[in-house]
Coordinates of C-alpha atoms and ligand atoms in Angstrom, one line a residue:
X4 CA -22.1 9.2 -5.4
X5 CA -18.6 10.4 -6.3
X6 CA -16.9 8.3 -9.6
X7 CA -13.8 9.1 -11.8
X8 CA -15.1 10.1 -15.3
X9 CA -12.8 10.0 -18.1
X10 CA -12.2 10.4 -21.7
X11 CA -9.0 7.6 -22.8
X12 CA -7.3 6.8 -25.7
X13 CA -4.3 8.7 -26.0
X14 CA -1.2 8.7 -24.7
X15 CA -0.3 10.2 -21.4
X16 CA 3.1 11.9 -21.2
X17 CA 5.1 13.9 -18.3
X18 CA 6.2 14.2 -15.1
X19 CA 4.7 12.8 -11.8
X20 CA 6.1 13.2 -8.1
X21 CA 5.6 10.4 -6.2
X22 CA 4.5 10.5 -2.3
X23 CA 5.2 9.1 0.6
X24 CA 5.1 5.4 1.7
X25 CA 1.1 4.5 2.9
X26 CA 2.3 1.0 3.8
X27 CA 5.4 2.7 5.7
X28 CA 3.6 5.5 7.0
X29 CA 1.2 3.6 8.7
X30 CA 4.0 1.3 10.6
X31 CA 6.2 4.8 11.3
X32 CA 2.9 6.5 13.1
X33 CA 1.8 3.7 14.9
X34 CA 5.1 3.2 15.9
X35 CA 5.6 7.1 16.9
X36 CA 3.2 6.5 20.2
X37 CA 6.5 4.5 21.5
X38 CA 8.1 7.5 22.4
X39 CA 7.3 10.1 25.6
X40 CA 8.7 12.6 23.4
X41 CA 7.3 14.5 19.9
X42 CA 7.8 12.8 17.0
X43 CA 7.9 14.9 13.7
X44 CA 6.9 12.2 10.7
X45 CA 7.7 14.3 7.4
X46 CA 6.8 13.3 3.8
X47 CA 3.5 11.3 4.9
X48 CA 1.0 10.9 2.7
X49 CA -2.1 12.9 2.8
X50 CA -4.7 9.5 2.3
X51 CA -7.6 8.3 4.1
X52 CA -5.8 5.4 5.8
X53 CA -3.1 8.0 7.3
X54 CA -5.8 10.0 8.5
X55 CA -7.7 7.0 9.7
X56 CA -4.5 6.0 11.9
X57 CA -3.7 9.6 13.0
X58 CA -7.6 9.6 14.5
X59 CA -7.1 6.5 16.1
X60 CA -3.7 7.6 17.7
X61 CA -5.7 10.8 18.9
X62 CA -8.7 8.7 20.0
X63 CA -6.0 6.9 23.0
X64 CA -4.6 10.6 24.0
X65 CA -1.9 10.7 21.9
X66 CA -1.1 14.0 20.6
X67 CA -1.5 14.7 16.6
X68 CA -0.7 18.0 15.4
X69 CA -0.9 18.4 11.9
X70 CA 1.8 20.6 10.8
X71 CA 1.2 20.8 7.1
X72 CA -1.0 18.4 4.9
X73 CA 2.9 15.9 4.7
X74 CA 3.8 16.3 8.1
X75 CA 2.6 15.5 11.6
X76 CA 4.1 15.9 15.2
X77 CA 2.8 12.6 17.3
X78 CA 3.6 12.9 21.1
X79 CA 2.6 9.4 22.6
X80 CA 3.3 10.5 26.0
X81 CA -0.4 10.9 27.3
X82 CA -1.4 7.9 26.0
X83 CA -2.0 6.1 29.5
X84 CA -2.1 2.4 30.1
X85 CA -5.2 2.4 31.1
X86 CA -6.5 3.8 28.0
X87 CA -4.8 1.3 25.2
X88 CA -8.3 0.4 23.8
X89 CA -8.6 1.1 20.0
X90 CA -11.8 0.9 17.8
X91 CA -13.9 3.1 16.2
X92 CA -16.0 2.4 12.9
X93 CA -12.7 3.9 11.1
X94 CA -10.3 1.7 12.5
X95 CA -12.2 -1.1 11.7
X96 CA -11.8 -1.0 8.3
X97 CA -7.9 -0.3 7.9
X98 CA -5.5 -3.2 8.1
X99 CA -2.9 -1.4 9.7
X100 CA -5.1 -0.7 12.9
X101 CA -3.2 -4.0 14.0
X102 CA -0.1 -2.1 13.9
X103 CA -1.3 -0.5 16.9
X104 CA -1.3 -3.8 18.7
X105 CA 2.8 -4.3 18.5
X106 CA 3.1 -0.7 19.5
X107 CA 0.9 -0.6 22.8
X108 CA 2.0 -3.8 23.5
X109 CA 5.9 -3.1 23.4
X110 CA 5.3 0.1 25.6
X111 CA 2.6 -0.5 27.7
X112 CA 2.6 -4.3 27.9
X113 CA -1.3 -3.9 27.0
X114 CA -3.5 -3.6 23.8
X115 CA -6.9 -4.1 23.4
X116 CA -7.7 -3.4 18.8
X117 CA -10.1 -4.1 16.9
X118 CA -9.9 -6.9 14.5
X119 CA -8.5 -5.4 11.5
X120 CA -10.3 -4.8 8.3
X121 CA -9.0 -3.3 4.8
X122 CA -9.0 -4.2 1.6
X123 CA -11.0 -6.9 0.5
X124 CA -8.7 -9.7 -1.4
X125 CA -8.6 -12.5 0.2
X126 CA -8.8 -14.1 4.0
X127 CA -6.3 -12.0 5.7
X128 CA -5.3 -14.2 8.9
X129 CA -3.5 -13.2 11.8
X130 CA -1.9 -15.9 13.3
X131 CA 2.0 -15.0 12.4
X132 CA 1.1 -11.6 14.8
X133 CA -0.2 -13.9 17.3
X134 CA 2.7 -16.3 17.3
X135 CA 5.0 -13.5 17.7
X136 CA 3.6 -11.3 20.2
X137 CA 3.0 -15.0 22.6
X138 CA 6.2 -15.9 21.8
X139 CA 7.5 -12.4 23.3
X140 CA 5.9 -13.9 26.6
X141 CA 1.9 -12.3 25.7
X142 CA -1.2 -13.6 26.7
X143 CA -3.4 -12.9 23.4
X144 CA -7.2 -13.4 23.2
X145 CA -10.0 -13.1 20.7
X146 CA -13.4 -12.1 21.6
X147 CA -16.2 -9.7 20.4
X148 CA -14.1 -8.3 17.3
X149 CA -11.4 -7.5 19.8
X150 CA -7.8 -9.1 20.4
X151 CA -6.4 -8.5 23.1
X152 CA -2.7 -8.8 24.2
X153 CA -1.2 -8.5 27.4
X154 CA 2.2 -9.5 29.5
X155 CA 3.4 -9.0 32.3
X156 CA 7.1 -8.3 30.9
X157 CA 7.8 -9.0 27.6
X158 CA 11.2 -11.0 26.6
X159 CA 13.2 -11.3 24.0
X160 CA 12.5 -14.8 21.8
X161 CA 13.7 -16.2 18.5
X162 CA 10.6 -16.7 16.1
X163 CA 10.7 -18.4 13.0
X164 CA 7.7 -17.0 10.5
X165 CA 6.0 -19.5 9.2
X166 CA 4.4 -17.0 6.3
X167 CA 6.4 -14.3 5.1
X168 CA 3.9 -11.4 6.4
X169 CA 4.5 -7.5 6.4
X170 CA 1.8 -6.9 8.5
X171 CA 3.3 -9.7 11.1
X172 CA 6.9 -8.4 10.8
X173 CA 6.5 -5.2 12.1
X174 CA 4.5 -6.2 14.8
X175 CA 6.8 -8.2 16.3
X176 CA 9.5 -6.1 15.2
X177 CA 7.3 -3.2 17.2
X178 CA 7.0 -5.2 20.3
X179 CA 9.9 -6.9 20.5
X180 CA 12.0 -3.3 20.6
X181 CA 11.1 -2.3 23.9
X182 CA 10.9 -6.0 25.2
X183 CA 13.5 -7.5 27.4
X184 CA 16.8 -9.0 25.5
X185 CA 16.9 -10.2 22.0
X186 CA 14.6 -11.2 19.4
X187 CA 15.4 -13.2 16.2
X188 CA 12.6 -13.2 13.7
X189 CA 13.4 -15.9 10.9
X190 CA 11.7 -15.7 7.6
X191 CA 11.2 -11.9 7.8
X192 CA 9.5 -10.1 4.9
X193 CA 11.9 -7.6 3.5
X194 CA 9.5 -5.0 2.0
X195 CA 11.0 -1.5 1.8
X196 CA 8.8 -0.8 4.4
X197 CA 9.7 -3.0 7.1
X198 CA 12.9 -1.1 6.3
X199 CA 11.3 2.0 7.2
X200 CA 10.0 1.4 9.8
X201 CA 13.0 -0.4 11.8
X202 CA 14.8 2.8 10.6
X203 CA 12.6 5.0 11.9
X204 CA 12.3 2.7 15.3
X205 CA 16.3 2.9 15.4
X206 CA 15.9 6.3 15.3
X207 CA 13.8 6.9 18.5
X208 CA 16.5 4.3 20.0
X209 CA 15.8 1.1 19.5
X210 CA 18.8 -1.4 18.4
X211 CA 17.4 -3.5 15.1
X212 CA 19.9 -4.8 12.4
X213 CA 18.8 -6.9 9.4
X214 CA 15.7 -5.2 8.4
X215 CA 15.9 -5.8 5.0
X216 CA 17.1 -9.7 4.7
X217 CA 14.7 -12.6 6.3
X218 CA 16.6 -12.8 9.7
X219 CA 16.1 -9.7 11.7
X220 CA 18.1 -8.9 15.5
X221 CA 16.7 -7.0 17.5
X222 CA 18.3 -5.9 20.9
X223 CA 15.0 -4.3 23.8
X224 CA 15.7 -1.2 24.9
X225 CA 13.5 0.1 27.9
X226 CA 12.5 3.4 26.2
X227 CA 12.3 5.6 23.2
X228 CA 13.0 9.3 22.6
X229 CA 11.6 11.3 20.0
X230 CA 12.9 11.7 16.8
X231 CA 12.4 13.5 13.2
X232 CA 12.1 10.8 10.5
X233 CA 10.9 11.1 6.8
X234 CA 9.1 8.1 5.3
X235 CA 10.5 6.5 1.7
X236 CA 8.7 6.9 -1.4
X237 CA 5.9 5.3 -2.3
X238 CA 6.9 2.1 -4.7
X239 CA 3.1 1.2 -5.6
X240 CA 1.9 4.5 -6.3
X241 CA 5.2 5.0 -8.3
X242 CA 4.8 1.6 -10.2
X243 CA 0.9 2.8 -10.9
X244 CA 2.0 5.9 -13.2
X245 CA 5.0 3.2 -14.6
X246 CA 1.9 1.4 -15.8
X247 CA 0.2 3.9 -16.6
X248 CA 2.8 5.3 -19.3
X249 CA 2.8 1.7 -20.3
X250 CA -1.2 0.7 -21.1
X251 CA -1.9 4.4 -22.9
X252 CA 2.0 4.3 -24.9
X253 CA 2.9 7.0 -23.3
X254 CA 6.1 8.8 -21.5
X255 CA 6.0 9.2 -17.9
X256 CA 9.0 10.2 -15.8
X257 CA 7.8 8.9 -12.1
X258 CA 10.0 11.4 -9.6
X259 CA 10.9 11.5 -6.1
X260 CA 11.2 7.7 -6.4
X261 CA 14.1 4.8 -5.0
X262 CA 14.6 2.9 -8.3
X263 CA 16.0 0.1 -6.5
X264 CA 12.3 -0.2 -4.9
X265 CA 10.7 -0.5 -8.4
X266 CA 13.0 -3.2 -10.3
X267 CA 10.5 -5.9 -10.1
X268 CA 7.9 -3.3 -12.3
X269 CA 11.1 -1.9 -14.4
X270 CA 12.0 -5.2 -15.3
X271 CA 9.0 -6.7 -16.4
X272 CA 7.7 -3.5 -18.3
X273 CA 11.4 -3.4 -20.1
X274 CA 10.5 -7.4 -20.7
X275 CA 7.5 -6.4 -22.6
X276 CA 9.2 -3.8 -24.7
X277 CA 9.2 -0.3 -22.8
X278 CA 12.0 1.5 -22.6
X279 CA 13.3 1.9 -19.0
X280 CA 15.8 5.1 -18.3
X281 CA 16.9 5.2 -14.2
X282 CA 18.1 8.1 -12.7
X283 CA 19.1 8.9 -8.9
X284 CA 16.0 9.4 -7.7
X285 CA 13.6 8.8 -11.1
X286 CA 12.4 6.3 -13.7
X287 CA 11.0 6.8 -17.1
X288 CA 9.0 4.8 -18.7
X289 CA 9.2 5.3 -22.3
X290 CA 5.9 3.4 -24.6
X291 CA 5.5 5.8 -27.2
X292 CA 4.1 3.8 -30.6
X293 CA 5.3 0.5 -28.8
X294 CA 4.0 -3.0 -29.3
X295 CA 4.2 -4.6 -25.9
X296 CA 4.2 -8.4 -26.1
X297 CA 3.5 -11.4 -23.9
X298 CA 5.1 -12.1 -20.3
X299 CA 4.0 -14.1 -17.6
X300 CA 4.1 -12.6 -13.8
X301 CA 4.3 -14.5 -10.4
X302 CA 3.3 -11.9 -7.4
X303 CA 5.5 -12.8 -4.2
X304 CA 7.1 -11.3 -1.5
X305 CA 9.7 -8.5 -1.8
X306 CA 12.1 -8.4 -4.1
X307 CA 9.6 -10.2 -5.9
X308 CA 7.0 -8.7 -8.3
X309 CA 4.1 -6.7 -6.0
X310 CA 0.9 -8.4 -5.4
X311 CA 0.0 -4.8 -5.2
X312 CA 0.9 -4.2 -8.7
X313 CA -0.8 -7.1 -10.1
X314 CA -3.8 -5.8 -11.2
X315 CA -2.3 -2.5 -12.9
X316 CA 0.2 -4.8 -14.0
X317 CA -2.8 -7.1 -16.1
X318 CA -4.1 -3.8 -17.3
X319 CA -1.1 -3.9 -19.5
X320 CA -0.9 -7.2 -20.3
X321 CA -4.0 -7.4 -21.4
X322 CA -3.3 -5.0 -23.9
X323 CA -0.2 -6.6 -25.3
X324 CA 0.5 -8.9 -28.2
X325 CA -0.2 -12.7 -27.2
X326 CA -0.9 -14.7 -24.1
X327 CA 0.3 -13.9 -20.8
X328 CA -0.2 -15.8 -17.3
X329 CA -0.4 -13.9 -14.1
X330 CA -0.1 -16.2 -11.2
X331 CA -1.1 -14.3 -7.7
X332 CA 0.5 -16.0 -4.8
X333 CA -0.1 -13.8 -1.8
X334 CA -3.9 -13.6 -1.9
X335 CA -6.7 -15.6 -3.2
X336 CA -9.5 -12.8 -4.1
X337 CA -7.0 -10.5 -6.5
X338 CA -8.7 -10.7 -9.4
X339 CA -12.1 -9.2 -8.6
X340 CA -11.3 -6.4 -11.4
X341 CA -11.2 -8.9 -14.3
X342 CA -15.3 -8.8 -14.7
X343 CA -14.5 -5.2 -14.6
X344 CA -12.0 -5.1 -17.4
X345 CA -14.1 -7.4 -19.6
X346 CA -16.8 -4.5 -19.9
X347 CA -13.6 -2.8 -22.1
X348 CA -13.8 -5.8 -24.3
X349 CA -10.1 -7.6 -22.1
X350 CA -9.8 -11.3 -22.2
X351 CA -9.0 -12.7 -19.6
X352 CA -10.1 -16.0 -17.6
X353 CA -9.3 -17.1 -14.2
X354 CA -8.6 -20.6 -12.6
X355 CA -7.7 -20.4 -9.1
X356 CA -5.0 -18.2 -8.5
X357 CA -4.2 -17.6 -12.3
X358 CA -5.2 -15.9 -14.7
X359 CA -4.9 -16.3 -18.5
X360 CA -5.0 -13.0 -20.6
X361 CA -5.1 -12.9 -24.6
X362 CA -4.3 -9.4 -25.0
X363 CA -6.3 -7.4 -27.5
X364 CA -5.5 -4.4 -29.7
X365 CA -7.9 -1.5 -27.5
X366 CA -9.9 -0.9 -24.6
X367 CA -13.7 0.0 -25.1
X368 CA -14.6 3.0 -22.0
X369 CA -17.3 1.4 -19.9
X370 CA -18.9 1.6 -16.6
X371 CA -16.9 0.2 -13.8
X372 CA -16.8 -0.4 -10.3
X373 CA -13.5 -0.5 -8.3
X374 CA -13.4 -3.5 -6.0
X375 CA -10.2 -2.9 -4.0
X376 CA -7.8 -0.1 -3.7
X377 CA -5.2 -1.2 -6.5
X378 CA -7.4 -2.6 -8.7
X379 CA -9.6 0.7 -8.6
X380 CA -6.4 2.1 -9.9
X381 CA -5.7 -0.4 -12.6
X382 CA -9.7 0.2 -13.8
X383 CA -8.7 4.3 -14.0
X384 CA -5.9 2.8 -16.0
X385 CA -7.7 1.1 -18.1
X386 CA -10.3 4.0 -18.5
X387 CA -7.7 6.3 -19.4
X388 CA -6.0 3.6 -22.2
X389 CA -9.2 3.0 -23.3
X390 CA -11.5 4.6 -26.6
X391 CA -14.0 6.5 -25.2
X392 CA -16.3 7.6 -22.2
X393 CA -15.4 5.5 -18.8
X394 CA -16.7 5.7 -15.5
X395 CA -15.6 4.2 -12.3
X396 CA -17.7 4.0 -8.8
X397 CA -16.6 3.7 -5.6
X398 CA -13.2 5.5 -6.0
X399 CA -13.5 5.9 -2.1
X400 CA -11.4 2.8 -2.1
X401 CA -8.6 4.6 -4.6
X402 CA -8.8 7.2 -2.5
X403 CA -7.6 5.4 0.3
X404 CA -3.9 5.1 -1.1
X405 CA -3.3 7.4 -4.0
X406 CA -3.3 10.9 -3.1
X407 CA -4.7 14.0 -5.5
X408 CA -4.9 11.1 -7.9
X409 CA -7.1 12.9 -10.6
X410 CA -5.3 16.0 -10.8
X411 CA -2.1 13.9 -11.0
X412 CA -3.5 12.0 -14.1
X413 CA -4.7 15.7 -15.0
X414 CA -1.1 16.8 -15.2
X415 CA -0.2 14.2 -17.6
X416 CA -2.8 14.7 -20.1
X417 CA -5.8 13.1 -18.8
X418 CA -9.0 14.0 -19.3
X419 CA -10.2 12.9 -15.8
X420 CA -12.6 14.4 -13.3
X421 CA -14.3 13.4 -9.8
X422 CA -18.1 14.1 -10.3
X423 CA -20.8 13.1 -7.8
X424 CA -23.6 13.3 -9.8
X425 CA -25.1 12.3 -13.1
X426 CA -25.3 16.2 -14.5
X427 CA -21.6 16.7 -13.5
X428 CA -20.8 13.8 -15.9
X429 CA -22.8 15.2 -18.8
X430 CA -20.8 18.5 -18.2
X431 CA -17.7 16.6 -18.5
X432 CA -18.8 14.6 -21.4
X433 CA -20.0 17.9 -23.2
X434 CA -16.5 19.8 -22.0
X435 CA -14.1 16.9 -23.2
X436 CA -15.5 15.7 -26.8
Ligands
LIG5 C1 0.5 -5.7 3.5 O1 -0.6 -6.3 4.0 C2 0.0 -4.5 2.8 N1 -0.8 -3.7 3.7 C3 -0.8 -4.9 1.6 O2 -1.1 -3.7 0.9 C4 0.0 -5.8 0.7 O3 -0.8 -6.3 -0.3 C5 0.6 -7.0 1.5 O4 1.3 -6.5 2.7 C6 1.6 -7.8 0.7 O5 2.6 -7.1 0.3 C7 -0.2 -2.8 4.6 O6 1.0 -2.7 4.6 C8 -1.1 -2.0 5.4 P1 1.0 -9.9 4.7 P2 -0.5 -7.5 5.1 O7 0.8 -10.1 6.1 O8 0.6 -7.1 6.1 C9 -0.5 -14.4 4.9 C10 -2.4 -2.2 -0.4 O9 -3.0 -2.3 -1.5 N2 -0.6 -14.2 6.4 O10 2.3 -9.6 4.1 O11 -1.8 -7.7 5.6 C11 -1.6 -13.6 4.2 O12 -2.8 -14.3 4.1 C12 -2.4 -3.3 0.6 O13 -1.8 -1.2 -0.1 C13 -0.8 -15.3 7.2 O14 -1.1 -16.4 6.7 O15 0.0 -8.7 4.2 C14 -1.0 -13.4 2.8 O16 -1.2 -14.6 2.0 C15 -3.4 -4.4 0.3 N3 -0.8 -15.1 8.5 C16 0.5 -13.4 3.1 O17 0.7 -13.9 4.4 C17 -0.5 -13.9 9.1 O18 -0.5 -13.8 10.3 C18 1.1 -12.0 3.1 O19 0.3 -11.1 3.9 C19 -0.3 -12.8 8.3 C20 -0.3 -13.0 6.9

């Protein structure tokens, strides 16, 4: 089975180019079967929930053509209403299948998905979609893993979120910019990417203002044209090497980046005692021979700090002078790496949504296992802050959001490889003493 096998314990210093948006790109190609025309999507990133989406888009008839491992041409236009069924044993296991939903839906009046899957953190309900799409006028059903939505016409509505939601955002968002008239959703997340993605909608035609602030307008349109779009930076994967430079005292400039995206991880990691330089389109994160103290985190919604950073984030904290409190307010099941991270010898206890960490002085490498996507990053973290030989198993998870992640961590002085068997480890073991 393939695992991460590295040698930590020193710091990791350098320069890192960040990629594409996952959590935008997969709102931008789902919403790129809207248009009858080609859609070029540049600066995607080359992960396995991209590529998940892009098989589903092919799988209804739309047209993917992969013009370089960043950059796709989607043409929705043979995508017929007759054939707006998704699911496959792929789709099922990506969150952002569901995205797929608001798009068929808004152009074809019609979506049949399969109940979305992804990471596994929490109970991830649905019902803010659901309110949205029937509020739009659709008839939406649940039965045999399936939902279903349908209309007759869709019309503009004003919906008031009753959970800030991402996921639920631009759906309705999606659906409501080829409905009839205008939508007003209240309580709107504001994630970058909700940004992105009513940019990118804008610019096949739509008319959405607000993106960005909790009340969103949006005017239907009856049809979208094609368009050439480039999706943000990614802020997580950006905020994962900011971490990164902070647990092994490093230096790591994170490039290609919106700094304004990453204040909530700037802040805090300046709070504990790294030195934070912003540039245009860069941060550094300057550790070197630092003692990082105590802080105390709350995750929450956009501009607050990430629930996808939290567990990188405790990586951190769990090596820094003192007690610090993480409180995780978005999902319930975040802190499935801390039995991980006690194998390196961190302290850390949870009660319900917090958790209490006495930091400690170093790491121990041990044996891990990745239970979620960020938190198999914060473990490869920890591995790489860590004394010593570490392992950690099913990185298929990591892989689904970090691209070229090991030769990254290569570039800034890791000693990290992907092995998929025991006698590739002991090669590495005997190559890296
Ligand atoms: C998105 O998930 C991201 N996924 C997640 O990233 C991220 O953790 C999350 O937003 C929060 O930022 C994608 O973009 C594909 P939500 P999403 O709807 O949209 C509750 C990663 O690591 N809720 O904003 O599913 C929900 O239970 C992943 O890249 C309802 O109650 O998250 C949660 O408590 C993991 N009813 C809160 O809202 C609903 O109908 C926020 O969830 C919808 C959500």
């Amino acid at each position: 089975m393939e695992r991460f096998v590295m040698k930590g314990g020193r710091p990791l210093n350098g320069e890192v180019v960040i990629g594409g948006a996952k959590n935008a790109s997969l709102g931008v190609l789902a919403a790129a079967v809207m248009a009858d025309e080609p859609c070029l999507i540049e600066n995607m990133p080359d992960v396995r929930d991209t590529n998940v989406m892009l098989q589903a888009i092919e799988g209804i008839g739309g047209k993917v053509e992969r013009i370089d491992a960043h950059t796709v041409k989607i043409n929705g236009a043979a995508i017929s209403k007759d054939n707006t069924v998704v699911d496959d044993e792929f789709i099922r296991k990506i969150r952002a299948s569901y995205y797929l939903l608001g798009a068929l839906l808004g152009k074809y009046k019609k979506a049949i998905v399969a109940l979305p899957g992804g990471c596994d953190i929490g109970s991830r309900p649905i019902d803010q979609h659901i309110k949205g799409f029937t509020a739009l006028g659709a008839k939406v059903e649940i039965g045999h893993g399936m939902i279903t939505a349908e209309a007759e016409r869709l019309t503009g509505a004003h919906i008031y979120m009753d959970v800030v939601s991402v996921g639920a955002t631009i759906n309705v968002m999606m659906a409501a910019a080829l409905a009839e008239g205008r939508t007003i959703i209240e309580n709107a997340a504001k994630e970058p990417h909700i940004v992105d993605v009513a940019n990118f909608l804008n610019s096949m035609g739509a008319n959405i203002k607000g993106a960005g602030t909790d009340v969103i307008r949006i005017r239907g349109v009856e049809k979208f044209h094609g368009s050439t779009y480039a999706i943000i930076p990614d802020q997580i994967e950006a905020g994962t090497f900011m971490t990164l430079a902070a647990a092994t005292r490093g230096d790591i400039t994170v490039r290609n980046v919106i700094p304004k995206h990453l204040e909530a991880i700037s802040a805090k990691l300046n709070e504990i005692g790294c030195t934070i330089h912003e540039y245009d389109d860069a941060v550094r994160v300057d550790a070197r021979e630092r003692t990082l103290k105590n802080t105390q985190i709350k995750t929450l919604p956009y501009p607050g700090f990430p629930t996808d950073m939290q567990p990188q984030m405790a990586v951190v904290m769990a090596l820094s002078e003192g007690t610090s409190i993480i409180t995780e307010s978005i999902f319930e099941n975040r802190f499935r790496y801390v039995d991980e991270l006690a194998r390196m010898g961190a302290k850390i206890q949870v009660e319900g949504n917090t958790a209490i960490i006495s930091g400690i002085s170093k790491y121990t490498g041990a044996d891990m296992v990745a239970p979620d996507l960020r938190a198999g990053a914060a473990l490869v973290i920890a591995g790489l802050a860590a004394e010593g030989y570490s392992a950690v198993e099913n990185i298929e998870l990591i892989q689904r959001g970090y691209e070229h992640f090991e030769e990254k961590l290569q570039d800034l002085g890791a000693s990290i490889s992907l092995v998929d068997s025991d006698k590739e480890e002991q090669k590495f073991k005997l190559r890296v003493v």
